[in-house]
Short mmCIF file of C-alpha atoms and ligand atoms in Angstrom, two decimals:
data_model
loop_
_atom_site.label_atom_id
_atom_site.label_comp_id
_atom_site.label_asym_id
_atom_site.label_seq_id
_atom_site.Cartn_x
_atom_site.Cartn_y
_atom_site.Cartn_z
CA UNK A 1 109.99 227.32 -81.75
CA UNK A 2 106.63 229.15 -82.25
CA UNK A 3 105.35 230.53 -86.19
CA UNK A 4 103.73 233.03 -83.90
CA UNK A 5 103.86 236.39 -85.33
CA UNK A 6 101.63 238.63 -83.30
CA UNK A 7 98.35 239.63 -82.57
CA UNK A 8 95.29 240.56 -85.08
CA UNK A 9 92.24 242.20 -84.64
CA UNK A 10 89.33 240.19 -85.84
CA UNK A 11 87.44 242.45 -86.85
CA UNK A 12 89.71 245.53 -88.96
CA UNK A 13 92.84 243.03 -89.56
CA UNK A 14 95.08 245.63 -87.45
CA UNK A 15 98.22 243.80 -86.15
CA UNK A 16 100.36 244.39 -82.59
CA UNK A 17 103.48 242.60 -81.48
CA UNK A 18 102.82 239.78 -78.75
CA UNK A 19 101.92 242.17 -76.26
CA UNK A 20 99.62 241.99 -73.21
CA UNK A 21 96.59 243.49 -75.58
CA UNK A 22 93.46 242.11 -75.90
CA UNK A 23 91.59 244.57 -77.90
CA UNK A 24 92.40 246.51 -80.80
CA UNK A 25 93.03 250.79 -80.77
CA UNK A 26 91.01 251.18 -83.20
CA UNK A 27 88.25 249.05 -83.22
CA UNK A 28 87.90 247.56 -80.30
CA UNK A 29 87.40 244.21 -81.95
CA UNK A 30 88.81 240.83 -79.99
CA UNK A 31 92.27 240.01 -80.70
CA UNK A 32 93.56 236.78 -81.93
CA UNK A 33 97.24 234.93 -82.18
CA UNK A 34 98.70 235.17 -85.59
CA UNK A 35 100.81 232.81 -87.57
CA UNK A 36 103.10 232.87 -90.56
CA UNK A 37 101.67 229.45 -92.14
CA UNK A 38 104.26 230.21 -95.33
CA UNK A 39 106.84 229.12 -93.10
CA UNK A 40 105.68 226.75 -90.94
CA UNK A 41 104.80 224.93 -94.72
CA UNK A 42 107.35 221.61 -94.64
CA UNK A 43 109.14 222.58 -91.81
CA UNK A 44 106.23 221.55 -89.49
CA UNK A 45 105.45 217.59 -90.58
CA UNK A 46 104.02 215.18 -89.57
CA UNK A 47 107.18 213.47 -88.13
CA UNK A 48 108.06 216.43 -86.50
CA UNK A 49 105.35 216.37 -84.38
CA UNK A 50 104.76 212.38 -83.74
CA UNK A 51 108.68 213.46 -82.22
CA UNK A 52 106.95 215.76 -79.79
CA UNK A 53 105.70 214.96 -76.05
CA UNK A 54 102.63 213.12 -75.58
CA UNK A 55 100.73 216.47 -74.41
CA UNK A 56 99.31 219.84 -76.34
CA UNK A 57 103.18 220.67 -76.40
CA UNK A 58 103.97 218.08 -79.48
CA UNK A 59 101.84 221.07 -81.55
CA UNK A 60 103.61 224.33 -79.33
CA UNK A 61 104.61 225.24 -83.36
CA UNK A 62 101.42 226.98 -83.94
CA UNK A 63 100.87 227.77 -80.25
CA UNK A 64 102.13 231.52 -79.20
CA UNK A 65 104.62 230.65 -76.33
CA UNK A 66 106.02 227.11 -76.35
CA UNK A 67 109.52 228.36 -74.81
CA UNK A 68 111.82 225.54 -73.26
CA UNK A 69 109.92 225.24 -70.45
CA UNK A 70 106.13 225.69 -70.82
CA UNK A 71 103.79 225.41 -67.71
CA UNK A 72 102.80 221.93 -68.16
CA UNK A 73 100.84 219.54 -65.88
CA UNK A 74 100.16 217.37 -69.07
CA UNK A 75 97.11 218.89 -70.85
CA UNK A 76 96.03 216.95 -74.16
CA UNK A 77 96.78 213.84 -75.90
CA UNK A 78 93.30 212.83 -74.64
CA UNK A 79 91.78 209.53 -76.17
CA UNK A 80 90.26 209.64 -78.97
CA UNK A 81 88.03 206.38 -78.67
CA UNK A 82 85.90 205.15 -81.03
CA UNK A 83 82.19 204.44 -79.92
CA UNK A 84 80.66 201.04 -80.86
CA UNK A 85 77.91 200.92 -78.38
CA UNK A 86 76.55 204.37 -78.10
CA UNK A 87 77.03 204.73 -81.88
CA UNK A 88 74.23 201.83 -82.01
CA UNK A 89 71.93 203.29 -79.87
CA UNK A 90 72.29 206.10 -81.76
CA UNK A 91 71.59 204.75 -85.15
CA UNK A 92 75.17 205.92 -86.16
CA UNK A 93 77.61 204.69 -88.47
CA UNK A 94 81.26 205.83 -87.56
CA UNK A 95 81.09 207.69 -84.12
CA UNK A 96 84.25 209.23 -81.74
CA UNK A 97 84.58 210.19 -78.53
CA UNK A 98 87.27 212.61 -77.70
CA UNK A 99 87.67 212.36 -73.96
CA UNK A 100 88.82 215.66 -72.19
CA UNK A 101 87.75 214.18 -69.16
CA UNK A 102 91.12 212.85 -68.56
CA UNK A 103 93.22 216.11 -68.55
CA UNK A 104 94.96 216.67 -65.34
CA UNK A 105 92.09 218.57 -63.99
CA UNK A 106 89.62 216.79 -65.73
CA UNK A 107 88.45 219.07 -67.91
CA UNK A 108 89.63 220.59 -71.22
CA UNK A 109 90.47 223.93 -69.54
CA UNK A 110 93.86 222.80 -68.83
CA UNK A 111 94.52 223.10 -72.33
CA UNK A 112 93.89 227.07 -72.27
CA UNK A 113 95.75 227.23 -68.79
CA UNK A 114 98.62 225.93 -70.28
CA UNK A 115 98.59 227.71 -73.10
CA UNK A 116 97.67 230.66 -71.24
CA UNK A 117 99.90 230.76 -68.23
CA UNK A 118 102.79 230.06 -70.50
CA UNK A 119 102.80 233.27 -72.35
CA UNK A 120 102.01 235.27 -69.26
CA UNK A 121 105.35 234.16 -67.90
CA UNK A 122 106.61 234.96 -70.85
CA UNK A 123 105.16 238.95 -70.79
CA UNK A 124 105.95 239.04 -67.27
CA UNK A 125 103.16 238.35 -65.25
CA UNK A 126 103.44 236.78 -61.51
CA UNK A 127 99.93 236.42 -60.86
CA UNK A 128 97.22 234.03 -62.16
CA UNK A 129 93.49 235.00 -62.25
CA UNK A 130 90.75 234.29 -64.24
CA UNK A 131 86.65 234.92 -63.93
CA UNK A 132 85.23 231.06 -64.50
CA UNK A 133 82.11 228.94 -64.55
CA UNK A 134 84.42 226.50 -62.39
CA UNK A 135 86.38 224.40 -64.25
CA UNK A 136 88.61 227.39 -65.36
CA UNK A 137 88.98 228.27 -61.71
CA UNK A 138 90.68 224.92 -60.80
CA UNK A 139 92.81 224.79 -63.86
CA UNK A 140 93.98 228.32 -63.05
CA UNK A 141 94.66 227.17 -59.52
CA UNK A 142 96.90 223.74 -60.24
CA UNK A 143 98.85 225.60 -62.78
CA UNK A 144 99.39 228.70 -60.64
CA UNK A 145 100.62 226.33 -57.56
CA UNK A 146 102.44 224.07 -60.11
CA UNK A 147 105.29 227.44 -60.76
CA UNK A 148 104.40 229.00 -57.40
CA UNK A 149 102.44 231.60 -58.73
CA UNK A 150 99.63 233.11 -56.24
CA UNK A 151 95.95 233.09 -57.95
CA UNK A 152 93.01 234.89 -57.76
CA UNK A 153 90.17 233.00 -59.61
CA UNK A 154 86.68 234.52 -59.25
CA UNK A 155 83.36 232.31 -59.41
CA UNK A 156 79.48 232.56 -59.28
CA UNK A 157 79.07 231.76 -54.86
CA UNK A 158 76.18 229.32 -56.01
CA UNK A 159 78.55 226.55 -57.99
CA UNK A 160 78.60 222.92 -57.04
CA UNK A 161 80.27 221.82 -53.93
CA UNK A 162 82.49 219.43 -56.01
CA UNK A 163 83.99 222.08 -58.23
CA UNK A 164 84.61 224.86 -55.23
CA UNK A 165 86.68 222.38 -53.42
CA UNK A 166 88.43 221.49 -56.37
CA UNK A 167 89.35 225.03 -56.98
CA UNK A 168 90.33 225.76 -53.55
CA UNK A 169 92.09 222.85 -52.79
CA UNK A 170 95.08 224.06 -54.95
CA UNK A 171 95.27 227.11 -52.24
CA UNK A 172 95.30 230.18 -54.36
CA UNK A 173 92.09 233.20 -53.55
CA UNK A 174 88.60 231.56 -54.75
CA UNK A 175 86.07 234.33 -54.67
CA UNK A 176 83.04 233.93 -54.71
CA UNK A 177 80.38 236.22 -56.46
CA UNK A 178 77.02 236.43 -55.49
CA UNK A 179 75.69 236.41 -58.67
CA UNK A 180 75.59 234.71 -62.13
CA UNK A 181 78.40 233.96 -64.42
CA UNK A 182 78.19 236.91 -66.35
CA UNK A 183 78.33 238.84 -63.33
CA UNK A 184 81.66 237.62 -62.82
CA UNK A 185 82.62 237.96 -65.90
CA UNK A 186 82.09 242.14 -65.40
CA UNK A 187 83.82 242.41 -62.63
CA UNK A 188 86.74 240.46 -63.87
CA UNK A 189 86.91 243.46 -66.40
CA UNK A 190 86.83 246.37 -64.06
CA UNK A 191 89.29 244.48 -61.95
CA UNK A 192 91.92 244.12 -64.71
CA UNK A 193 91.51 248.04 -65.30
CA UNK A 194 92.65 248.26 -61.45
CA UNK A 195 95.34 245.29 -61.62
CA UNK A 196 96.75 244.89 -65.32
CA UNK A 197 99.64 243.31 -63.50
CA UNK A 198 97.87 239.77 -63.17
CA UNK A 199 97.33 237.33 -65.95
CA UNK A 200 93.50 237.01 -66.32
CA UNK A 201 93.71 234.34 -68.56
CA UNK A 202 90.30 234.62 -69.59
CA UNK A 203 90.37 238.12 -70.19
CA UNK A 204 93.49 239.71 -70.46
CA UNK A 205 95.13 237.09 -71.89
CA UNK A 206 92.59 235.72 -74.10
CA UNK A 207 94.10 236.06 -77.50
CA UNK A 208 96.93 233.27 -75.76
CA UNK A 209 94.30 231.72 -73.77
CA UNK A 210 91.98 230.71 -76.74
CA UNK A 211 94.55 229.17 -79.13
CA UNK A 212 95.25 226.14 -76.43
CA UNK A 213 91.66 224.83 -77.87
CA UNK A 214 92.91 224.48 -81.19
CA UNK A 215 95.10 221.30 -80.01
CA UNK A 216 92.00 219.68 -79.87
CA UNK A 217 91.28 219.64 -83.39
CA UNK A 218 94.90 218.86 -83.83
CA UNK A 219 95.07 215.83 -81.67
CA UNK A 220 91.64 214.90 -83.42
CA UNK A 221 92.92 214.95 -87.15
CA UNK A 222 96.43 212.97 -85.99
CA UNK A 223 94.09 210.23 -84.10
CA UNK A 224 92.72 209.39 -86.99
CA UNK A 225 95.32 208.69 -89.02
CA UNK A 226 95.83 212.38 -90.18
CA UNK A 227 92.59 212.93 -91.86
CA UNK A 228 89.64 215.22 -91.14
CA UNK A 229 86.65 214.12 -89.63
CA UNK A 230 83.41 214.74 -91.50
CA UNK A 231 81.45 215.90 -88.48
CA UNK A 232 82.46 217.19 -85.20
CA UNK A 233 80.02 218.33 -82.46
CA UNK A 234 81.35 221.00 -79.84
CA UNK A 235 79.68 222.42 -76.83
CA UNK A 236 79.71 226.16 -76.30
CA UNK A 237 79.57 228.29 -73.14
CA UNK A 238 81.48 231.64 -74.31
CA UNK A 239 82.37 230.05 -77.78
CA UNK A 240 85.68 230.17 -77.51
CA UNK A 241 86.86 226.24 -77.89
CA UNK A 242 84.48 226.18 -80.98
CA UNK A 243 85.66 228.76 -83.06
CA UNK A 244 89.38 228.10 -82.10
CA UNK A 245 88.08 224.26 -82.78
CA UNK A 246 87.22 225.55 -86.23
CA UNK A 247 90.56 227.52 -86.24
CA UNK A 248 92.54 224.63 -86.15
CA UNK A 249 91.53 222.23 -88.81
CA UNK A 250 91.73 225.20 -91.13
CA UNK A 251 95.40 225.20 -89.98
CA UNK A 252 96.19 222.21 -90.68
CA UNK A 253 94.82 221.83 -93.98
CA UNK A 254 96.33 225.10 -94.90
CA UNK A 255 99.53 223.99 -93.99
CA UNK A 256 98.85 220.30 -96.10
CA UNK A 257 99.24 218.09 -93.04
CA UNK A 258 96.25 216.75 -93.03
CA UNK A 259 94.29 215.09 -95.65
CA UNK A 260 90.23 215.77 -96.25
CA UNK A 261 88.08 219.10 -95.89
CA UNK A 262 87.34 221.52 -93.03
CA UNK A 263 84.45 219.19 -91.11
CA UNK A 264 81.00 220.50 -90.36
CA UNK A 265 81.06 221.77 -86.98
CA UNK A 266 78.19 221.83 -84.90
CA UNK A 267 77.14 223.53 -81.46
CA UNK A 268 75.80 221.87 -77.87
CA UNK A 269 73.78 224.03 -75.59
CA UNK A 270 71.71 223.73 -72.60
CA UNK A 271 68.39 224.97 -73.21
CA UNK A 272 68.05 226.61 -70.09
CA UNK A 273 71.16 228.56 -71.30
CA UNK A 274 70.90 228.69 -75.08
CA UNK A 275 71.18 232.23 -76.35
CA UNK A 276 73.47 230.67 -79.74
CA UNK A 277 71.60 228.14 -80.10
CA UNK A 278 68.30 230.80 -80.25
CA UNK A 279 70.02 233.00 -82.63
CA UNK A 280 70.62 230.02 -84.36
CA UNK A 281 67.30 228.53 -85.18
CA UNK A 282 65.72 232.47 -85.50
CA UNK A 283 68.24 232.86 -88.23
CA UNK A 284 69.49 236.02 -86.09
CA UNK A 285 72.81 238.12 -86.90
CA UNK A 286 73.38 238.91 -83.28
CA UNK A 287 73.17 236.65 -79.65
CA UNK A 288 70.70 238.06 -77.53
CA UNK A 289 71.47 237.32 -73.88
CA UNK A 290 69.51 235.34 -71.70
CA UNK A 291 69.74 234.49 -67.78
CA UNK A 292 71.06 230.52 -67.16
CA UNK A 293 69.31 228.49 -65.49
CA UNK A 294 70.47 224.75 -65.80
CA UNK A 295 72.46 222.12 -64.14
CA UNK A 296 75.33 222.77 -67.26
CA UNK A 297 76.98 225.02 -64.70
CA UNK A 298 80.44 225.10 -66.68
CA UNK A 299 78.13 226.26 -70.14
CA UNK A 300 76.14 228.61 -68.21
CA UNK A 301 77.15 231.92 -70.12
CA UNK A 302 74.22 233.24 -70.99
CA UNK A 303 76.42 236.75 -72.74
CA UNK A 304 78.76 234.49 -74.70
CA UNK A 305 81.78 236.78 -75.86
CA UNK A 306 82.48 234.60 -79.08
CA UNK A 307 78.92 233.86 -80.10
CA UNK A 308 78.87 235.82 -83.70
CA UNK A 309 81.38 234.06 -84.43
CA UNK A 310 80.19 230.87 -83.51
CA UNK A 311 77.32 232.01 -85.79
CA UNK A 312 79.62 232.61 -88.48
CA UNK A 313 80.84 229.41 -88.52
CA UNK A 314 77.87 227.31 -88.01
CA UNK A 315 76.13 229.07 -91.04
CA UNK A 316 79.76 228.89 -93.38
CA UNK A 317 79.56 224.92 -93.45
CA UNK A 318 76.12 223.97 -92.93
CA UNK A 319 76.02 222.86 -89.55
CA UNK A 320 73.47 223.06 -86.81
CA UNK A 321 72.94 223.88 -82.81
CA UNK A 322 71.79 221.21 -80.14
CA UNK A 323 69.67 222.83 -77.17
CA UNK A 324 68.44 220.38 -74.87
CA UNK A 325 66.49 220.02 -71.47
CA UNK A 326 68.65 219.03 -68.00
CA UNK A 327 66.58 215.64 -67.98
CA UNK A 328 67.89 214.80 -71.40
CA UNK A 329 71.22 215.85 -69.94
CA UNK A 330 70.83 213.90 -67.11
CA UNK A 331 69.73 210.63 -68.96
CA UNK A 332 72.29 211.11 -71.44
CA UNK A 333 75.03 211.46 -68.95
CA UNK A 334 73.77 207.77 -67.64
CA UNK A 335 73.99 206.88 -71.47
CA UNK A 336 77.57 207.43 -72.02
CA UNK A 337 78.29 205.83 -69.04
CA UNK A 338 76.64 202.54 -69.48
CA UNK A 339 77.11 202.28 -73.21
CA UNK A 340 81.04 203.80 -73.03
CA UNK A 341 82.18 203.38 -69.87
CA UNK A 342 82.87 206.89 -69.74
CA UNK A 343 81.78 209.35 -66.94
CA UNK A 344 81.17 212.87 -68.13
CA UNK A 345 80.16 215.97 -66.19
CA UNK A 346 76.70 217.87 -66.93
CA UNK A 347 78.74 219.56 -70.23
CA UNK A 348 79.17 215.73 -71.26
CA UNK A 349 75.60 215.29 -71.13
CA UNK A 350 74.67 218.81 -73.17
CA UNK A 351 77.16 217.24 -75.88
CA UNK A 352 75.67 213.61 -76.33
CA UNK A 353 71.78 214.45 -75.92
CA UNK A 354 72.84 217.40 -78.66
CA UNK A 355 74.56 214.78 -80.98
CA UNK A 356 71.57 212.69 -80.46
CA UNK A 357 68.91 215.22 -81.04
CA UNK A 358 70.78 216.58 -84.54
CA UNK A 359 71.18 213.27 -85.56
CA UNK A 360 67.25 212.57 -85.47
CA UNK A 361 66.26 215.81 -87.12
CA UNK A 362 69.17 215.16 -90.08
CA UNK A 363 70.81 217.58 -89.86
CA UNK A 364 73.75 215.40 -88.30
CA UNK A 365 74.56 212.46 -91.40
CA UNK A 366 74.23 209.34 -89.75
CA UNK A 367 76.75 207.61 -92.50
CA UNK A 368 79.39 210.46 -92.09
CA UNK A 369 82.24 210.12 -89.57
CA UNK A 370 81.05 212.07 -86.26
CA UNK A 371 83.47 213.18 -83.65
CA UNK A 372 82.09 214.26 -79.97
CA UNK A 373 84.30 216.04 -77.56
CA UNK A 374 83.74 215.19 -73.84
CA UNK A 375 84.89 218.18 -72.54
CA UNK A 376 84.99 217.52 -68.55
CA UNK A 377 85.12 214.76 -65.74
CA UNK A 378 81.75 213.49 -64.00
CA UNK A 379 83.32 214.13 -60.31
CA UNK A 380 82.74 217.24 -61.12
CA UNK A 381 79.55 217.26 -61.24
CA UNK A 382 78.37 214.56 -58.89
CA UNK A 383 75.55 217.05 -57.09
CA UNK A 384 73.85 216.95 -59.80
CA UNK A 385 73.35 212.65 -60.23
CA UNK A 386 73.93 211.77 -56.04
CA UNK A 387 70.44 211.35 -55.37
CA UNK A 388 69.38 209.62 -58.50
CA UNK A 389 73.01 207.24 -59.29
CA UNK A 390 72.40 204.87 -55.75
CA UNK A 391 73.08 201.35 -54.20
CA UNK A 392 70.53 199.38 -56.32
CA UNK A 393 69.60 197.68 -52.68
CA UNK A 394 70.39 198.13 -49.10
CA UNK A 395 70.67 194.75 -47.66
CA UNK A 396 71.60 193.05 -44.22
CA UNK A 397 74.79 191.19 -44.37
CA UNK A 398 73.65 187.71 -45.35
CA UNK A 399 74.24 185.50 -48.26
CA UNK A 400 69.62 185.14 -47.75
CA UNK A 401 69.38 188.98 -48.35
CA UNK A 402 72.36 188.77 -50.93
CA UNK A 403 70.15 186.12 -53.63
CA UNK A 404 67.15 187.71 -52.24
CA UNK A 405 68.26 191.22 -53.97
CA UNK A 406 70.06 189.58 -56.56
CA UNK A 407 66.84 187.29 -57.80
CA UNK A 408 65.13 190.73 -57.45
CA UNK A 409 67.47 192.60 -59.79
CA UNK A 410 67.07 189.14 -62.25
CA UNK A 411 70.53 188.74 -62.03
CA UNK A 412 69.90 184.85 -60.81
CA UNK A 413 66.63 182.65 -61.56
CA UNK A 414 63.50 183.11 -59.51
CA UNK A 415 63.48 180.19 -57.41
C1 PLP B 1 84.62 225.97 -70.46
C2 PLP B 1 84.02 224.71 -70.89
C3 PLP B 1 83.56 224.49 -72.21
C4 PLP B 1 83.56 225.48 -73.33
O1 PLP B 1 83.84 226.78 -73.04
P1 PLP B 1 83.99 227.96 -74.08
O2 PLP B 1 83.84 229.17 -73.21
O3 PLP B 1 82.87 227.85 -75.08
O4 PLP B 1 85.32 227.85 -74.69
C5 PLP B 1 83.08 223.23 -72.51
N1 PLP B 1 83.02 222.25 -71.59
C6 PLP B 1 83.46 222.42 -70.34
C7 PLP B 1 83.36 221.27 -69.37
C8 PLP B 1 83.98 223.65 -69.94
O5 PLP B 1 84.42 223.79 -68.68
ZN1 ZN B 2 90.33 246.37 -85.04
#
């Protein structure tokens, strides 16, 4: 069973039944999932939950739709692994890793999907759709084919090869948009005017679709050991995971299952798509939009739909906003690699050259507990590293051209 109640505008506090509504009559504000947390108190434990399946679904309490049959390809219950070698490159005392890349589309957006998808069957949809940066796309897609759902899911023309074939392998409409992100993102809009019958999980559905984030700060606080983290570093594209991020530890503690305080969340940007991160540091009330242009394809929103609030929260706790070059992205995607053994996409990169750049202006504590969340797979992204991530030598197929490359690489004495 849900603690779902309804819907509530975040801006005026009006509340609607769980409808298909995404923005308020009277306000127009965003709409969000609301929960009665006075009930949920000691009937949701901690044992309840460890009883649950080993995916988002173990928290489908304080999700909207968990029904008896949710649609499920096995988001969540990601590792949460703790870092030994990056943490001492990084001069850092107690580091995580939360790794998303190991969802079943190998990204975190199959936490939203499910989420999503499940509470458009539940208002009747038939049809998925969703505008996307490209990992939303293929997440849309898998789940759609998963229930035999057509989908329509709508993406800037220009994205890399790897992530259009992984959205159109799954068979549903890709379309793409000769334009930017944003782009899409406005014509998702006037297409939902012309076709409220499909789920546009993104849109239409985003009060549902958002909520699926918070199971990462769920799965984060269980991991270790039921406690809070001090710090937890985020990155942002339309804000969404981070405020619903921020949502979720307040949930917890509010409902006493957790021990320790709300952590200090802090933002990851690209710089050549960095419009919070700018509002940020100019101590601005409002995100003024910019055009992207980086290789963090999947955080390219340059109008992000959640940034006040991702404002809001940054300033409420203290924290801070990372915005950093594509080389640093680039290097620090090799980083994570070689120190973790983990293989992120560009968005992993954004994350880890942010940690690493808030850590060495302070405003990241170095002897605080820091958790980063590795929010998508490095296949996706492999147009951006092909030509640099090669053979170290192309040899002839002796054992003399074998030592030969091998005394060259110093792996053996020079003779
Ligand atoms: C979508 C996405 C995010 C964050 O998106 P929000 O719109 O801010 O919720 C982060 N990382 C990856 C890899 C993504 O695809
Ligand atoms: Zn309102």
């Amino acid at each position: 069973m849900s603690f779902a109640t309804g819907l509530l505008c975040r801006e005026c506090g009006a509340t609607y039944s769980s409808e298909a509504r995404y923005s308020c009559d009277f306000c127009f504000g965003p709409l969000e999932v609301d929960y009665d947390l006075d009930a949920a108190r000691g009937v949701l434990t901690r044992e309840s939950i460890a009883s649950g399946p080993n995916s988002i679904w173990r928290y489908g309490a304080l999700l909207p739709d968990p029904g008896v049959e949710p649609v499920d390809l096995g988001a969540g219950w990601t590792p949460l692994r703790r870092s030994t070698r990056l943490a001492d490159v990084l001069g850092v005392r107690d580091l995580w890793l939360k790794d998303d890349t190991r969802n079943p589309t190998g990204s975190f957006k199959d936490r939203v999907v499910s989420v999503a998808l499940s509470s458009a069957r539940r208002l009747g949809f038939t049809t998925a759709a969703c505008a996307s940066t490209g990992n939303l796309a293929t997440s849309v897609a898998a789940h759609a084919a998963s229930i035999g759902w057509p989908s329509v899911t709508i993406i800037p023309a220009d994205l890399e090869k790897s992530k259009i074939a992984m959205a159109a392998i799954f068979g549903g409409t890709v379309l793409g948009v000769e334009g930017n992100y944003d782009d899409v993102n406005r014509l998702c809009v006037e297409l939902v005017a012309e076709h409220a019958d499909w789920a546009f999980v993104n849109v239409n559905l985003r009060p549902y679709y958002a909520e699926g984030s918070k199971t990462l700060s769920f799965e984060i606080c269980e991991q270790l050991g039921w406690r809070t983290p001090d710090q937890v570093v985020v990155p942002l594209a339309s804000g969404s995971q981070f405020t619903k991020v921020a949502k979720g530890f307040k949930q917890f503690i509010e409902l006493g299952i957790v021990d320790g305080p709300a952590p200090v969340l802090f933002g990851a940007q690209a710089s050549g798509c960095s419009p919070i991160a700018s509002a940020f540091a100019s101590g601005a009330e409002v995100v003024t939009p910019q055009r992207p242009n980086t290789i963090a394809r999947s955080l390219a929103i340059g109008n992000p739909a959640d940034g006040p609030y991702v404002l809001d929260e940054l300033r409420a706790y203290g924290g801070d906003c990372g915005s950093v070059p594509d080389s640093e992205i680039l290097e620090c995607i090799g980083l994570l690699a070689e120190t973790e053994g983990i293989f992120a996409e560009t968005a992993g990169g954004v994350t880890i050259a942010s940690l690493r750049q808030m850590i060495n202006r302070g405003t990241i504590d170095r002897d605080k507990s820091i958790v980063a969340i590795i929010s998508g797979h490095g296949l996706k992204t492999l147009d951006a590293i092909v030509d640099t991530a090669t053979v170290s030598s192309t040899i002839t197929p002796s054992l003399e051209a074998a030592e030969e490359a091998l005394r060259f690489h110093q792996l053996v004495a020079a003779s």
